[in-house]
PDB file of C-alpha atoms in Angstrom:
ATOM      1  CA  MET A 942     -32.818 -22.356  28.428  1.00  0.00           C
ATOM      2  CA  ILE A 943     -36.503 -23.149  27.962  1.00  0.00           C
ATOM      3  CA  ASP A 944     -37.888 -26.656  27.499  1.00  0.00           C
ATOM      4  CA  PHE A 945     -38.236 -27.850  23.925  1.00  0.00           C
ATOM      5  CA  LYS A 946     -39.276 -30.950  22.012  1.00  0.00           C
ATOM      6  CA  TYR A 947     -36.412 -33.020  20.560  1.00  0.00           C
ATOM      7  CA  THR A 948     -37.010 -34.840  17.274  1.00  0.00           C
ATOM      8  CA  GLN A 949     -34.746 -37.183  15.274  1.00  0.00           C
ATOM      9  CA  PRO A 950     -36.222 -37.817  11.809  1.00  0.00           C
ATOM     10  CA  ASN A 951     -34.695 -40.493   9.582  1.00  0.00           C
ATOM     11  CA  THR A 952     -35.439 -38.932   6.189  1.00  0.00           C
ATOM     12  CA  LEU A 953     -35.406 -35.491   4.619  1.00  0.00           C
ATOM     13  CA  LYS A 954     -39.152 -35.686   4.000  1.00  0.00           C
ATOM     14  CA  ASP A 955     -39.787 -36.398   7.668  1.00  0.00           C
ATOM     15  CA  ALA A 956     -37.432 -33.589   8.705  1.00  0.00           C
ATOM     16  CA  VAL A 957     -39.101 -30.868   6.659  1.00  0.00           C
ATOM     17  CA  LYS A 958     -42.530 -32.035   7.827  1.00  0.00           C
ATOM     18  CA  VAL A 959     -41.675 -31.200  11.438  1.00  0.00           C
ATOM     19  CA  LEU A 960     -39.639 -28.056  10.773  1.00  0.00           C
ATOM     20  CA  SER A 961     -41.564 -24.842  11.309  1.00  0.00           C
ATOM     21  CA  LYS A 962     -40.995 -21.220  12.269  1.00  0.00           C
ATOM     22  CA  ASN A 963     -40.521 -22.223  15.925  1.00  0.00           C
ATOM     23  CA  SER A 964     -38.171 -25.133  15.176  1.00  0.00           C
ATOM     24  CA  VAL A 965     -34.410 -25.198  14.609  1.00  0.00           C
ATOM     25  CA  PRO A 966     -32.403 -27.891  12.812  1.00  0.00           C
ATOM     26  CA  SER A 967     -29.262 -29.299  14.402  1.00  0.00           C
ATOM     27  CA  SER A 968     -26.326 -31.076  12.776  1.00  0.00           C
ATOM     28  CA  GLY A 969     -23.128 -30.854  14.822  1.00  0.00           C
ATOM     29  CA  GLY A 970     -24.788 -28.576  17.380  1.00  0.00           C
ATOM     30  CA  THR A 971     -21.579 -26.704  18.235  1.00  0.00           C
ATOM     31  CA  ASP A 972     -23.114 -23.262  17.670  1.00  0.00           C
ATOM     32  CA  LEU A 973     -26.695 -24.161  18.561  1.00  0.00           C
ATOM     33  CA  LEU A 974     -25.830 -25.258  22.089  1.00  0.00           C
ATOM     34  CA  GLY A 975     -24.401 -21.846  22.963  1.00  0.00           C
ATOM     35  CA  LEU A 976     -27.381 -20.058  21.448  1.00  0.00           C
ATOM     36  CA  LEU A 977     -29.757 -22.176  23.530  1.00  0.00           C
ATOM     37  CA  LYS A 978     -27.771 -21.813  26.751  1.00  0.00           C
ATOM     38  CA  ASN A 979     -27.641 -18.045  26.379  1.00  0.00           C
ATOM     39  CA  ASP A 980     -31.370 -17.826  25.569  1.00  0.00           C
ATOM     40  CA  ILE A 981     -30.666 -16.222  22.212  1.00  0.00           C
ATOM     41  CA  LEU A 982     -32.841 -18.891  20.653  1.00  0.00           C
ATOM     42  CA  ALA A 983     -35.951 -20.266  22.346  1.00  0.00           C
ATOM     43  CA  PRO A 984     -37.355 -22.869  19.943  1.00  0.00           C
ATOM     44  CA  SER A 985     -40.303 -25.099  20.691  1.00  0.00           C
ATOM     45  CA  GLN A 986     -38.510 -27.939  18.888  1.00  0.00           C
ATOM     46  CA  VAL A 987     -34.959 -28.981  17.963  1.00  0.00           C
ATOM     47  CA  VAL A 988     -34.767 -31.255  14.924  1.00  0.00           C
ATOM     48  CA  ASN A 989     -31.612 -33.385  14.898  1.00  0.00           C
ATOM     49  CA  LEU A 990     -30.579 -34.261  11.342  1.00  0.00           C
ATOM     50  CA  LYS A 991     -27.840 -36.776  12.185  1.00  0.00           C
ATOM     51  CA  ASN A 992     -29.947 -39.859  11.408  1.00  0.00           C
ATOM     52  CA  ILE A 993     -30.567 -38.800   7.808  1.00  0.00           C
ATOM     53  CA  LYS A 994     -28.380 -40.984   5.612  1.00  0.00           C
ATOM     54  CA  GLY A 995     -26.370 -39.805   2.623  1.00  0.00           C
ATOM     55  CA  LEU A 996     -25.589 -36.290   3.853  1.00  0.00           C
ATOM     56  CA  ASP A 997     -22.071 -36.996   5.121  1.00  0.00           C
ATOM     57  CA  LYS A 998     -20.261 -37.997   1.922  1.00  0.00           C
ATOM     58  CA  ILE A 999     -17.715 -36.331  -0.339  1.00  0.00           C
ATOM     59  CA  GLU A1000     -17.802 -37.556  -3.928  1.00  0.00           C
ATOM     60  CA  GLN A1001     -17.101 -36.500  -7.478  1.00  0.00           C
ATOM     61  CA  VAL A1002     -20.225 -36.217  -9.600  1.00  0.00           C
ATOM     62  CA  GLY A1003     -19.418 -35.341 -13.195  1.00  0.00           C
ATOM     63  CA  ASN A1004     -17.418 -32.122 -13.261  1.00  0.00           C
ATOM     64  CA  SER A1005     -18.178 -31.212  -9.647  1.00  0.00           C
ATOM     65  CA  ILE A1006     -17.319 -32.294  -6.134  1.00  0.00           C
ATOM     66  CA  LYS A1007     -20.408 -32.801  -3.976  1.00  0.00           C
ATOM     67  CA  ILE A1008     -20.098 -32.450  -0.196  1.00  0.00           C
ATOM     68  CA  GLY A1009     -22.882 -33.569   2.117  1.00  0.00           C
ATOM     69  CA  ALA A1010     -23.971 -30.890   4.575  1.00  0.00           C
ATOM     70  CA  LEU A1011     -23.409 -33.231   7.540  1.00  0.00           C
ATOM     71  CA  THR A1012     -19.768 -33.859   6.602  1.00  0.00           C
ATOM     72  CA  HIS A1013     -17.519 -32.986   9.520  1.00  0.00           C
ATOM     73  CA  LEU A1014     -14.930 -30.262   9.052  1.00  0.00           C
ATOM     74  CA  THR A1015     -12.091 -32.602  10.003  1.00  0.00           C
ATOM     75  CA  GLU A1016     -13.050 -34.926   7.165  1.00  0.00           C
ATOM     76  CA  ILE A1017     -13.120 -32.026   4.708  1.00  0.00           C
ATOM     77  CA  SER A1018      -9.677 -30.843   5.803  1.00  0.00           C
ATOM     78  CA  GLU A1019      -8.225 -34.347   5.371  1.00  0.00           C
ATOM     79  CA  ASN A1020     -10.133 -35.589   2.318  1.00  0.00           C
ATOM     80  CA  GLU A1021      -7.963 -36.435  -0.696  1.00  0.00           C
ATOM     81  CA  LEU A1022     -10.468 -35.137  -3.274  1.00  0.00           C
ATOM     82  CA  ILE A1023     -10.734 -31.803  -1.474  1.00  0.00           C
ATOM     83  CA  ASN A1024      -6.990 -31.399  -0.963  1.00  0.00           C
ATOM     84  CA  ARG A1025      -6.249 -32.267  -4.600  1.00  0.00           C
ATOM     85  CA  ASN A1026      -8.865 -29.980  -6.122  1.00  0.00           C
ATOM     86  CA  PHE A1027      -9.622 -27.238  -3.590  1.00  0.00           C
ATOM     87  CA  THR A1028      -6.592 -26.531  -1.424  1.00  0.00           C
ATOM     88  CA  ALA A1029      -8.205 -23.392  -0.028  1.00  0.00           C
ATOM     89  CA  LEU A1030     -11.216 -25.289   1.304  1.00  0.00           C
ATOM     90  CA  ALA A1031      -9.007 -27.831   3.078  1.00  0.00           C
ATOM     91  CA  GLN A1032      -7.027 -24.938   4.567  1.00  0.00           C
ATOM     92  CA  ALA A1033     -10.166 -23.138   5.732  1.00  0.00           C
ATOM     93  CA  ALA A1034     -11.706 -26.262   7.275  1.00  0.00           C
ATOM     94  CA  SER A1035      -8.470 -27.029   9.122  1.00  0.00           C
ATOM     95  CA  HIS A1036      -8.472 -23.546  10.694  1.00  0.00           C
ATOM     96  CA  VAL A1037     -11.993 -23.664  12.141  1.00  0.00           C
ATOM     97  CA  GLY A1038     -11.963 -23.641  15.952  1.00  0.00           C
ATOM     98  CA  SER A1039     -10.267 -26.434  17.866  1.00  0.00           C
ATOM     99  CA  PRO A1040      -9.747 -30.077  16.809  1.00  0.00           C
ATOM    100  CA  GLN A1041     -12.698 -31.049  19.006  1.00  0.00           C
ATOM    101  CA  LEU A1042     -14.975 -28.524  17.296  1.00  0.00           C
ATOM    102  CA  ARG A1043     -13.829 -29.656  13.845  1.00  0.00           C
ATOM    103  CA  ASN A1044     -14.581 -33.253  14.783  1.00  0.00           C
ATOM    104  CA  MET A1045     -18.154 -32.323  15.721  1.00  0.00           C
ATOM    105  CA  GLY A1046     -18.918 -29.351  13.496  1.00  0.00           C
ATOM    106  CA  THR A1047     -20.335 -29.848  10.006  1.00  0.00           C
ATOM    107  CA  ILE A1048     -19.932 -27.772   6.886  1.00  0.00           C
ATOM    108  CA  GLY A1049     -23.676 -27.093   6.778  1.00  0.00           C
ATOM    109  CA  GLY A1050     -23.556 -25.796  10.323  1.00  0.00           C
ATOM    110  CA  ASN A1051     -20.455 -23.730   9.591  1.00  0.00           C
ATOM    111  CA  LEU A1052     -22.266 -21.958   6.769  1.00  0.00           C
ATOM    112  CA  THR A1053     -25.359 -21.224   8.864  1.00  0.00           C
ATOM    113  CA  GLN A1054     -23.766 -20.309  12.199  1.00  0.00           C
ATOM    114  CA  ARG A1055     -24.953 -17.103  13.824  1.00  0.00           C
ATOM    115  CA  PRO A1056     -22.795 -13.978  14.272  1.00  0.00           C
ATOM    116  CA  ARG A1057     -20.212 -13.746  17.061  1.00  0.00           C
ATOM    117  CA  CYS A1058     -21.043 -10.077  17.798  1.00  0.00           C
ATOM    118  CA  TRP A1059     -20.748  -9.620  21.564  1.00  0.00           C
ATOM    119  CA  TYR A1060     -23.903  -7.515  21.668  1.00  0.00           C
ATOM    120  CA  PHE A1061     -25.921 -10.199  19.858  1.00  0.00           C
ATOM    121  CA  ARG A1062     -24.416 -12.923  22.046  1.00  0.00           C
ATOM    122  CA  GLY A1063     -24.775 -10.842  25.217  1.00  0.00           C
ATOM    123  CA  ASP A1064     -27.673  -9.373  27.183  1.00  0.00           C
ATOM    124  CA  PHE A1065     -28.466  -6.630  24.692  1.00  0.00           C
ATOM    125  CA  HIS A1066     -31.800  -6.318  22.924  1.00  0.00           C
ATOM    126  CA  CYS A1067     -30.162  -5.349  19.658  1.00  0.00           C
ATOM    127  CA  LEU A1068     -31.653  -4.999  16.180  1.00  0.00           C
ATOM    128  CA  LYS A1069     -30.936  -8.614  15.322  1.00  0.00           C
ATOM    129  CA  LYS A1070     -32.929  -9.730  18.374  1.00  0.00           C
ATOM    130  CA  GLY A1071     -35.868  -7.435  17.647  1.00  0.00           C
ATOM    131  CA  GLY A1072     -34.569  -4.296  19.350  1.00  0.00           C
ATOM    132  CA  ASP A1073     -34.310  -0.806  17.932  1.00  0.00           C
ATOM    133  CA  MET A1074     -30.555  -0.197  17.657  1.00  0.00           C
ATOM    134  CA  CYS A1075     -27.208  -1.726  16.739  1.00  0.00           C
ATOM    135  CA  TYR A1076     -25.046  -1.204  19.804  1.00  0.00           C
ATOM    136  CA  ALA A1077     -21.877  -1.827  17.802  1.00  0.00           C
ATOM    137  CA  GLU A1078     -22.442   1.287  15.711  1.00  0.00           C
ATOM    138  CA  ILE A1079     -21.716   3.552  18.684  1.00  0.00           C
ATOM    139  CA  GLY A1080     -20.065   1.058  21.045  1.00  0.00           C
ATOM    140  CA  GLN A1081     -17.136  -1.347  20.868  1.00  0.00           C
ATOM    141  CA  ASN A1082     -16.827  -2.291  17.211  1.00  0.00           C
ATOM    142  CA  LYS A1083     -13.280  -3.590  16.811  1.00  0.00           C
ATOM    143  CA  TYR A1084     -14.457  -6.812  15.128  1.00  0.00           C
ATOM    144  CA  HIS A1085     -17.370  -5.440  13.116  1.00  0.00           C
ATOM    145  CA  ALA A1086     -18.052  -4.684   9.449  1.00  0.00           C
ATOM    146  CA  VAL A1087     -16.171  -2.030   7.484  1.00  0.00           C
ATOM    147  CA  ILE A1088     -18.196  -2.453   4.294  1.00  0.00           C
ATOM    148  CA  ASN A1089     -21.948  -2.811   3.659  1.00  0.00           C
ATOM    149  CA  GLY A1090     -22.713  -2.600   7.359  1.00  0.00           C
ATOM    150  CA  GLY A1091     -25.887  -1.010   8.614  1.00  0.00           C
ATOM    151  CA  PRO A1092     -28.327  -1.048  10.064  1.00  0.00           C
ATOM    152  CA  CYS A1093     -26.486  -3.975  11.731  1.00  0.00           C
ATOM    153  CA  TYR A1094     -22.674  -4.260  11.642  1.00  0.00           C
ATOM    154  CA  ILE A1095     -22.091  -7.978  12.178  1.00  0.00           C
ATOM    155  CA  VAL A1096     -19.511  -9.917  10.189  1.00  0.00           C
ATOM    156  CA  HIS A1097     -20.183 -13.454   9.025  1.00  0.00           C
ATOM    157  CA  PRO A1098     -17.979 -15.830  11.057  1.00  0.00           C
ATOM    158  CA  SER A1099     -17.638 -18.753   8.602  1.00  0.00           C
ATOM    159  CA  ASP A1100     -14.192 -19.639   7.219  1.00  0.00           C
ATOM    160  CA  THR A1101     -15.546 -22.145   4.710  1.00  0.00           C
ATOM    161  CA  ALA A1102     -18.141 -19.712   3.334  1.00  0.00           C
ATOM    162  CA  VAL A1103     -15.397 -17.331   2.208  1.00  0.00           C
ATOM    163  CA  VAL A1104     -13.650 -20.069   0.233  1.00  0.00           C
ATOM    164  CA  LEU A1105     -16.876 -21.459  -1.212  1.00  0.00           C
ATOM    165  CA  LEU A1106     -17.754 -17.974  -2.453  1.00  0.00           C
ATOM    166  CA  ALA A1107     -14.402 -17.740  -4.238  1.00  0.00           C
ATOM    167  CA  LEU A1108     -15.019 -21.214  -5.705  1.00  0.00           C
ATOM    168  CA  ASN A1109     -18.497 -20.305  -7.031  1.00  0.00           C
ATOM    169  CA  ALA A1110     -20.109 -23.120  -5.068  1.00  0.00           C
ATOM    170  CA  VAL A1111     -23.801 -23.993  -5.229  1.00  0.00           C
ATOM    171  CA  ILE A1112     -25.859 -24.639  -2.094  1.00  0.00           C
ATOM    172  CA  ILE A1113     -28.396 -27.445  -2.546  1.00  0.00           C
ATOM    173  CA  THR A1114     -31.392 -27.351  -0.209  1.00  0.00           C
ATOM    174  CA  TYR A1115     -34.520 -29.387   0.424  1.00  0.00           C
ATOM    175  CA  SER A1116     -37.906 -28.229   1.711  1.00  0.00           C
ATOM    176  CA  LYS A1117     -41.579 -29.125   1.439  1.00  0.00           C
ATOM    177  CA  ILE A1118     -41.562 -27.878  -2.149  1.00  0.00           C
ATOM    178  CA  GLY A1119     -38.578 -30.035  -3.096  1.00  0.00           C
ATOM    179  CA  GLU A1120     -34.929 -29.458  -3.996  1.00  0.00           C
ATOM    180  CA  LYS A1121     -33.455 -26.075  -4.806  1.00  0.00           C
ATOM    181  CA  ARG A1122     -30.040 -24.988  -6.115  1.00  0.00           C
ATOM    182  CA  ILE A1123     -28.772 -21.643  -4.837  1.00  0.00           C
ATOM    183  CA  PRO A1124     -25.534 -19.993  -6.009  1.00  0.00           C
ATOM    184  CA  ILE A1125     -23.623 -19.191  -2.844  1.00  0.00           C
ATOM    185  CA  SER A1126     -23.429 -15.559  -3.945  1.00  0.00           C
ATOM    186  CA  ASP A1127     -27.230 -15.446  -3.466  1.00  0.00           C
ATOM    187  CA  PHE A1128     -27.371 -17.484  -0.256  1.00  0.00           C
ATOM    188  CA  PHE A1129     -26.319 -14.897   2.334  1.00  0.00           C
ATOM    189  CA  THR A1130     -28.384 -11.789   2.971  1.00  0.00           C
ATOM    190  CA  LEU A1131     -27.395  -8.301   4.071  1.00  0.00           C
ATOM    191  CA  PRO A1132     -28.967  -6.711   7.175  1.00  0.00           C
ATOM    192  CA  ASP A1133     -30.740  -4.050   5.120  1.00  0.00           C
ATOM    193  CA  LYS A1134     -32.826  -6.849   3.555  1.00  0.00           C
ATOM    194  CA  ASP A1135     -33.737  -8.591   6.831  1.00  0.00           C
ATOM    195  CA  VAL A1136     -31.750  -7.753   9.937  1.00  0.00           C
ATOM    196  CA  THR A1137     -32.950 -10.819  11.864  1.00  0.00           C
ATOM    197  CA  VAL A1138     -31.392 -13.456   9.565  1.00  0.00           C
ATOM    198  CA  GLU A1139     -28.091 -14.096   7.767  1.00  0.00           C
ATOM    199  CA  ASN A1140     -29.254 -16.276   4.867  1.00  0.00           C
ATOM    200  CA  ILE A1141     -32.311 -16.958   2.729  1.00  0.00           C
ATOM    201  CA  LEU A1142     -33.233 -20.394   4.120  1.00  0.00           C
ATOM    202  CA  ALA A1143     -36.950 -20.821   4.786  1.00  0.00           C
ATOM    203  CA  ALA A1144     -38.079 -22.251   8.131  1.00  0.00           C
ATOM    204  CA  ASP A1145     -38.635 -25.707   6.612  1.00  0.00           C
ATOM    205  CA  GLU A1146     -35.538 -25.637   4.368  1.00  0.00           C
ATOM    206  CA  ILE A1147     -32.384 -27.694   5.002  1.00  0.00           C
ATOM    207  CA  ILE A1148     -28.985 -27.576   3.315  1.00  0.00           C
ATOM    208  CA  THR A1149     -28.318 -31.058   1.950  1.00  0.00           C
ATOM    209  CA  HIS A1150     -25.173 -30.608  -0.150  1.00  0.00           C
ATOM    210  CA  ILE A1151     -22.584 -28.144  -1.344  1.00  0.00           C
ATOM    211  CA  GLU A1152     -21.546 -28.573  -4.968  1.00  0.00           C
ATOM    212  CA  ILE A1153     -18.270 -27.118  -6.238  1.00  0.00           C
ATOM    213  CA  PRO A1154     -17.345 -27.068  -9.941  1.00  0.00           C
ATOM    214  CA  LEU A1155     -13.921 -28.526 -10.678  1.00  0.00           C
ATOM    215  CA  LEU A1156     -11.349 -25.872 -11.493  1.00  0.00           C
ATOM    216  CA  PRO A1157      -9.906 -25.541 -15.004  1.00  0.00           C
ATOM    217  CA  SER A1158      -6.371 -26.753 -15.604  1.00  0.00           C
ATOM    218  CA  GLY A1159      -3.825 -24.207 -14.409  1.00  0.00           C
ATOM    219  CA  THR A1160      -6.098 -22.914 -11.636  1.00  0.00           C
ATOM    220  CA  SER A1161      -5.268 -23.202  -7.952  1.00  0.00           C
ATOM    221  CA  SER A1162      -6.569 -21.785  -4.689  1.00  0.00           C
ATOM    222  CA  ALA A1163      -5.362 -20.588  -1.303  1.00  0.00           C
ATOM    223  CA  TYR A1164      -6.857 -19.275   1.934  1.00  0.00           C
ATOM    224  CA  ILE A1165      -5.339 -17.176   4.682  1.00  0.00           C
ATOM    225  CA  LYS A1166      -6.806 -15.691   7.853  1.00  0.00           C
ATOM    226  CA  PHE A1167      -5.538 -13.350  10.530  1.00  0.00           C
ATOM    227  CA  THR A1168      -6.609 -13.978  14.105  1.00  0.00           C
ATOM    228  CA  GLU A1169      -5.989 -12.033  17.265  1.00  0.00           C
ATOM    229  CA  ARG A1170      -5.113 -14.966  19.501  1.00  0.00           C
ATOM    230  CA  GLY A1171      -3.476 -17.361  17.053  1.00  0.00           C
ATOM    231  CA  ALA A1172      -5.042 -20.814  16.831  1.00  0.00           C
ATOM    232  CA  TRP A1173      -8.693 -21.688  17.477  1.00  0.00           C
ATOM    233  CA  ASP A1174     -10.007 -18.187  16.851  1.00  0.00           C
ATOM    234  CA  PHE A1175     -12.362 -16.448  14.448  1.00  0.00           C
ATOM    235  CA  ALA A1176     -10.838 -14.395  11.646  1.00  0.00           C
ATOM    236  CA  MET A1177     -10.414 -10.678  12.105  1.00  0.00           C
ATOM    237  CA  VAL A1178      -9.938 -10.665   8.329  1.00  0.00           C
ATOM    238  CA  SER A1179      -9.560 -13.569   5.913  1.00  0.00           C
ATOM    239  CA  VAL A1180      -8.943 -13.878   2.169  1.00  0.00           C
ATOM    240  CA  ALA A1181      -9.584 -16.716  -0.270  1.00  0.00           C
ATOM    241  CA  ALA A1182      -8.105 -16.640  -3.764  1.00  0.00           C
ATOM    242  CA  VAL A1183      -8.867 -18.790  -6.805  1.00  0.00           C
ATOM    243  CA  ILE A1184      -6.341 -17.962  -9.502  1.00  0.00           C
ATOM    244  CA  HIS A1185      -5.780 -19.170 -13.072  1.00  0.00           C
ATOM    245  CA  HIS A1186      -2.161 -18.345 -13.824  1.00  0.00           C
ATOM    246  CA  LYS A1187       0.639 -19.135 -16.257  1.00  0.00           C
ATOM    247  CA  ASN A1188       4.209 -17.887 -16.636  1.00  0.00           C
ATOM    248  CA  ASN A1189       3.945 -15.865 -13.426  1.00  0.00           C
ATOM    249  CA  LYS A1190       0.937 -13.917 -14.693  1.00  0.00           C
ATOM    250  CA  ILE A1191      -2.729 -14.141 -13.674  1.00  0.00           C
ATOM    251  CA  ASN A1192      -5.132 -14.873 -16.513  1.00  0.00           C
ATOM    252  CA  SER A1193      -8.222 -14.585 -14.318  1.00  0.00           C
ATOM    253  CA  GLY A1194      -9.061 -14.825 -10.651  1.00  0.00           C
ATOM    254  CA  ARG A1195     -11.555 -14.364  -7.889  1.00  0.00           C
ATOM    255  CA  LEU A1196     -11.036 -13.062  -4.360  1.00  0.00           C
ATOM    256  CA  ALA A1197     -13.377 -13.370  -1.389  1.00  0.00           C
ATOM    257  CA  PHE A1198     -12.994 -11.746   2.019  1.00  0.00           C
ATOM    258  CA  GLY A1199     -14.169 -12.663   5.491  1.00  0.00           C
ATOM    259  CA  GLY A1200     -14.402 -10.493   8.589  1.00  0.00           C
ATOM    260  CA  VAL A1201     -15.112  -7.289   6.666  1.00  0.00           C
ATOM    261  CA  ALA A1202     -18.851  -7.409   5.869  1.00  0.00           C
ATOM    262  CA  PRO A1203     -22.089  -8.955   7.160  1.00  0.00           C
ATOM    263  CA  ILE A1204     -21.736 -11.558   4.399  1.00  0.00           C
ATOM    264  CA  PRO A1205     -18.693 -13.232   2.828  1.00  0.00           C
ATOM    265  CA  TRP A1206     -17.534 -10.469   0.518  1.00  0.00           C
ATOM    266  CA  ASN A1207     -16.635 -10.476  -3.190  1.00  0.00           C
ATOM    267  CA  ASP A1208     -15.943  -7.412  -5.317  1.00  0.00           C
ATOM    268  CA  LYS A1209     -16.418  -8.180  -9.025  1.00  0.00           C
ATOM    269  CA  GLU A1210     -14.673  -4.979 -10.086  1.00  0.00           C
ATOM    270  CA  LEU A1211     -11.643  -5.959  -8.007  1.00  0.00           C
ATOM    271  CA  ASP A1212     -11.623  -9.397  -9.659  1.00  0.00           C
ATOM    272  CA  LYS A1213     -11.477  -7.767 -13.098  1.00  0.00           C
ATOM    273  CA  LYS A1214      -8.272  -6.010 -12.066  1.00  0.00           C
ATOM    274  CA  LEU A1215      -6.653  -9.417 -11.510  1.00  0.00           C
ATOM    275  CA  ASN A1216      -6.786 -10.151 -15.254  1.00  0.00           C
ATOM    276  CA  GLY A1217      -3.263  -9.893 -16.669  1.00  0.00           C
ATOM    277  CA  LEU A1218      -1.700  -9.040 -13.301  1.00  0.00           C
ATOM    278  CA  SER A1219       1.961  -9.956 -12.951  1.00  0.00           C
ATOM    279  CA  LEU A1220       2.735 -12.072  -9.897  1.00  0.00           C
ATOM    280  CA  LYS A1221       5.868 -10.057  -9.196  1.00  0.00           C
ATOM    281  CA  ALA A1222       5.961  -8.551  -5.717  1.00  0.00           C
ATOM    282  CA  ASP A1223       5.718  -4.908  -6.809  1.00  0.00           C
ATOM    283  CA  SER A1224       2.691  -5.602  -9.032  1.00  0.00           C
ATOM    284  CA  ILE A1225       0.880  -7.460  -6.261  1.00  0.00           C
ATOM    285  CA  THR A1226       1.589  -4.650  -3.802  1.00  0.00           C
ATOM    286  CA  LYS A1227       0.244  -2.076  -6.255  1.00  0.00           C
ATOM    287  CA  PHE A1228      -2.869  -4.198  -6.879  1.00  0.00           C
ATOM    288  CA  SER A1229      -3.565  -4.498  -3.138  1.00  0.00           C
ATOM    289  CA  LYS A1230      -4.294  -0.770  -2.937  1.00  0.00           C
ATOM    290  CA  ASN A1231      -7.567  -1.528  -4.784  1.00  0.00           C
ATOM    291  CA  VAL A1232      -8.850  -3.683  -1.917  1.00  0.00           C
ATOM    292  CA  LEU A1233     -11.757  -2.228   0.120  1.00  0.00           C
ATOM    293  CA  THR A1234     -11.460   1.239  -1.395  1.00  0.00           C
ATOM    294  CA  ASN A1235     -15.139   1.846  -0.581  1.00  0.00           C
ATOM    295  CA  ALA A1236     -14.847   0.770   3.062  1.00  0.00           C
ATOM    296  CA  ASP A1237     -16.566   2.890   5.707  1.00  0.00           C
ATOM    297  CA  PRO A1238     -14.981   1.867   9.025  1.00  0.00           C
ATOM    298  CA  LEU A1239     -16.472   2.520  12.434  1.00  0.00           C
ATOM    299  CA  ASP A1240     -14.511   4.069  15.299  1.00  0.00           C
ATOM    300  CA  HIS A1241     -12.413   1.022  16.212  1.00  0.00           C
ATOM    301  CA  ASN A1242     -12.094  -1.178  13.111  1.00  0.00           C
ATOM    302  CA  GLY A1243     -10.291   0.939  10.523  1.00  0.00           C
ATOM    303  CA  TYR A1244      -7.272  -1.381  10.861  1.00  0.00           C
ATOM    304  CA  LYS A1245      -9.186  -3.985   8.817  1.00  0.00           C
ATOM    305  CA  VAL A1246      -8.566  -2.120   5.552  1.00  0.00           C
ATOM    306  CA  PRO A1247      -4.734  -2.256   5.614  1.00  0.00           C
ATOM    307  CA  LEU A1248      -4.951  -5.736   7.125  1.00  0.00           C
ATOM    308  CA  ALA A1249      -7.081  -6.964   4.192  1.00  0.00           C
ATOM    309  CA  ARG A1250      -4.598  -5.416   1.765  1.00  0.00           C
ATOM    310  CA  GLY A1251      -1.665  -7.062   3.517  1.00  0.00           C
ATOM    311  CA  LEU A1252      -3.383 -10.451   3.471  1.00  0.00           C
ATOM    312  CA  THR A1253      -4.153  -9.991  -0.227  1.00  0.00           C
ATOM    313  CA  ILE A1254      -0.446  -9.514  -0.899  1.00  0.00           C
ATOM    314  CA  GLU A1255       0.338 -12.609   1.146  1.00  0.00           C
ATOM    315  CA  VAL A1256      -2.245 -14.863  -0.498  1.00  0.00           C
ATOM    316  CA  LEU A1257      -1.425 -13.781  -4.072  1.00  0.00           C
ATOM    317  CA  SER A1258       2.279 -14.266  -3.396  1.00  0.00           C
ATOM    318  CA  LYS A1259       1.560 -17.962  -2.882  1.00  0.00           C
ATOM    319  CA  PHE A1260       0.928 -18.328  -6.635  1.00  0.00           C
ATOM    320  CA  SER A1261       4.223 -16.819  -7.805  1.00  0.00           C
TER     321      SER A1261
END
């Protein structure tokens, strides 16, 4: 770990003034500390955002719930507004890491955490670190992308991002040019756009809030993840569902998947097939065969396709 300057601004304006290409923001610091220790990041300055007031609240504003980016994951999992309106988000937040990590980690940090790929985290000069190859493509790729991978085959590790994608959340940011609202579907970026980053944040741009529109009456949500080691682990595959249903039939819905692509994944054509779907077991099983039909697995991760289909059956069965 190299030496760096440590700054604690008290306002957003002060924070974006000191943020630059060689600086990194810190909220909970749970991911950043590992990146610094392993020399994956070597910033000249770390900008701690904890002193900025107003970024750790959950409140209803009109027809939306607004979550401050510095809100801890434990608070999100236990918050009454979240549990009443967005069950899936409470479920996802409660499944992130260990209780200690949830007590420290923030939702803003969870959305912007770096990939867990063992080549990126290890002593490999891979594409994402400025090298000339993705070692996962020809190496050990059990946990890597089966869809839209290449030239880098990472998967995004965030549980909450998958749910927020299904919920059509909006990411609110602040930079030197002011506030910006970004649909979460536009926030994450594929490796073929820029292999060195996972989202579109500028160097001086900070997530301040996540805004989620309230769901229409008759709509509910659920989240499920499969992990290799049980508790406190990253998802091998995860599924979030937001379903409007009545009389055991889906009127409309939206599915999002984690662990299958370099970004939280949504297939709009798959969502269309939810319209009018019966919630009977045989109909759900038949529907699941449409999941990840365009997957292109690597040598060791083909299991993710049937796993995603099985989890889809399980999550949709929760609404019957």
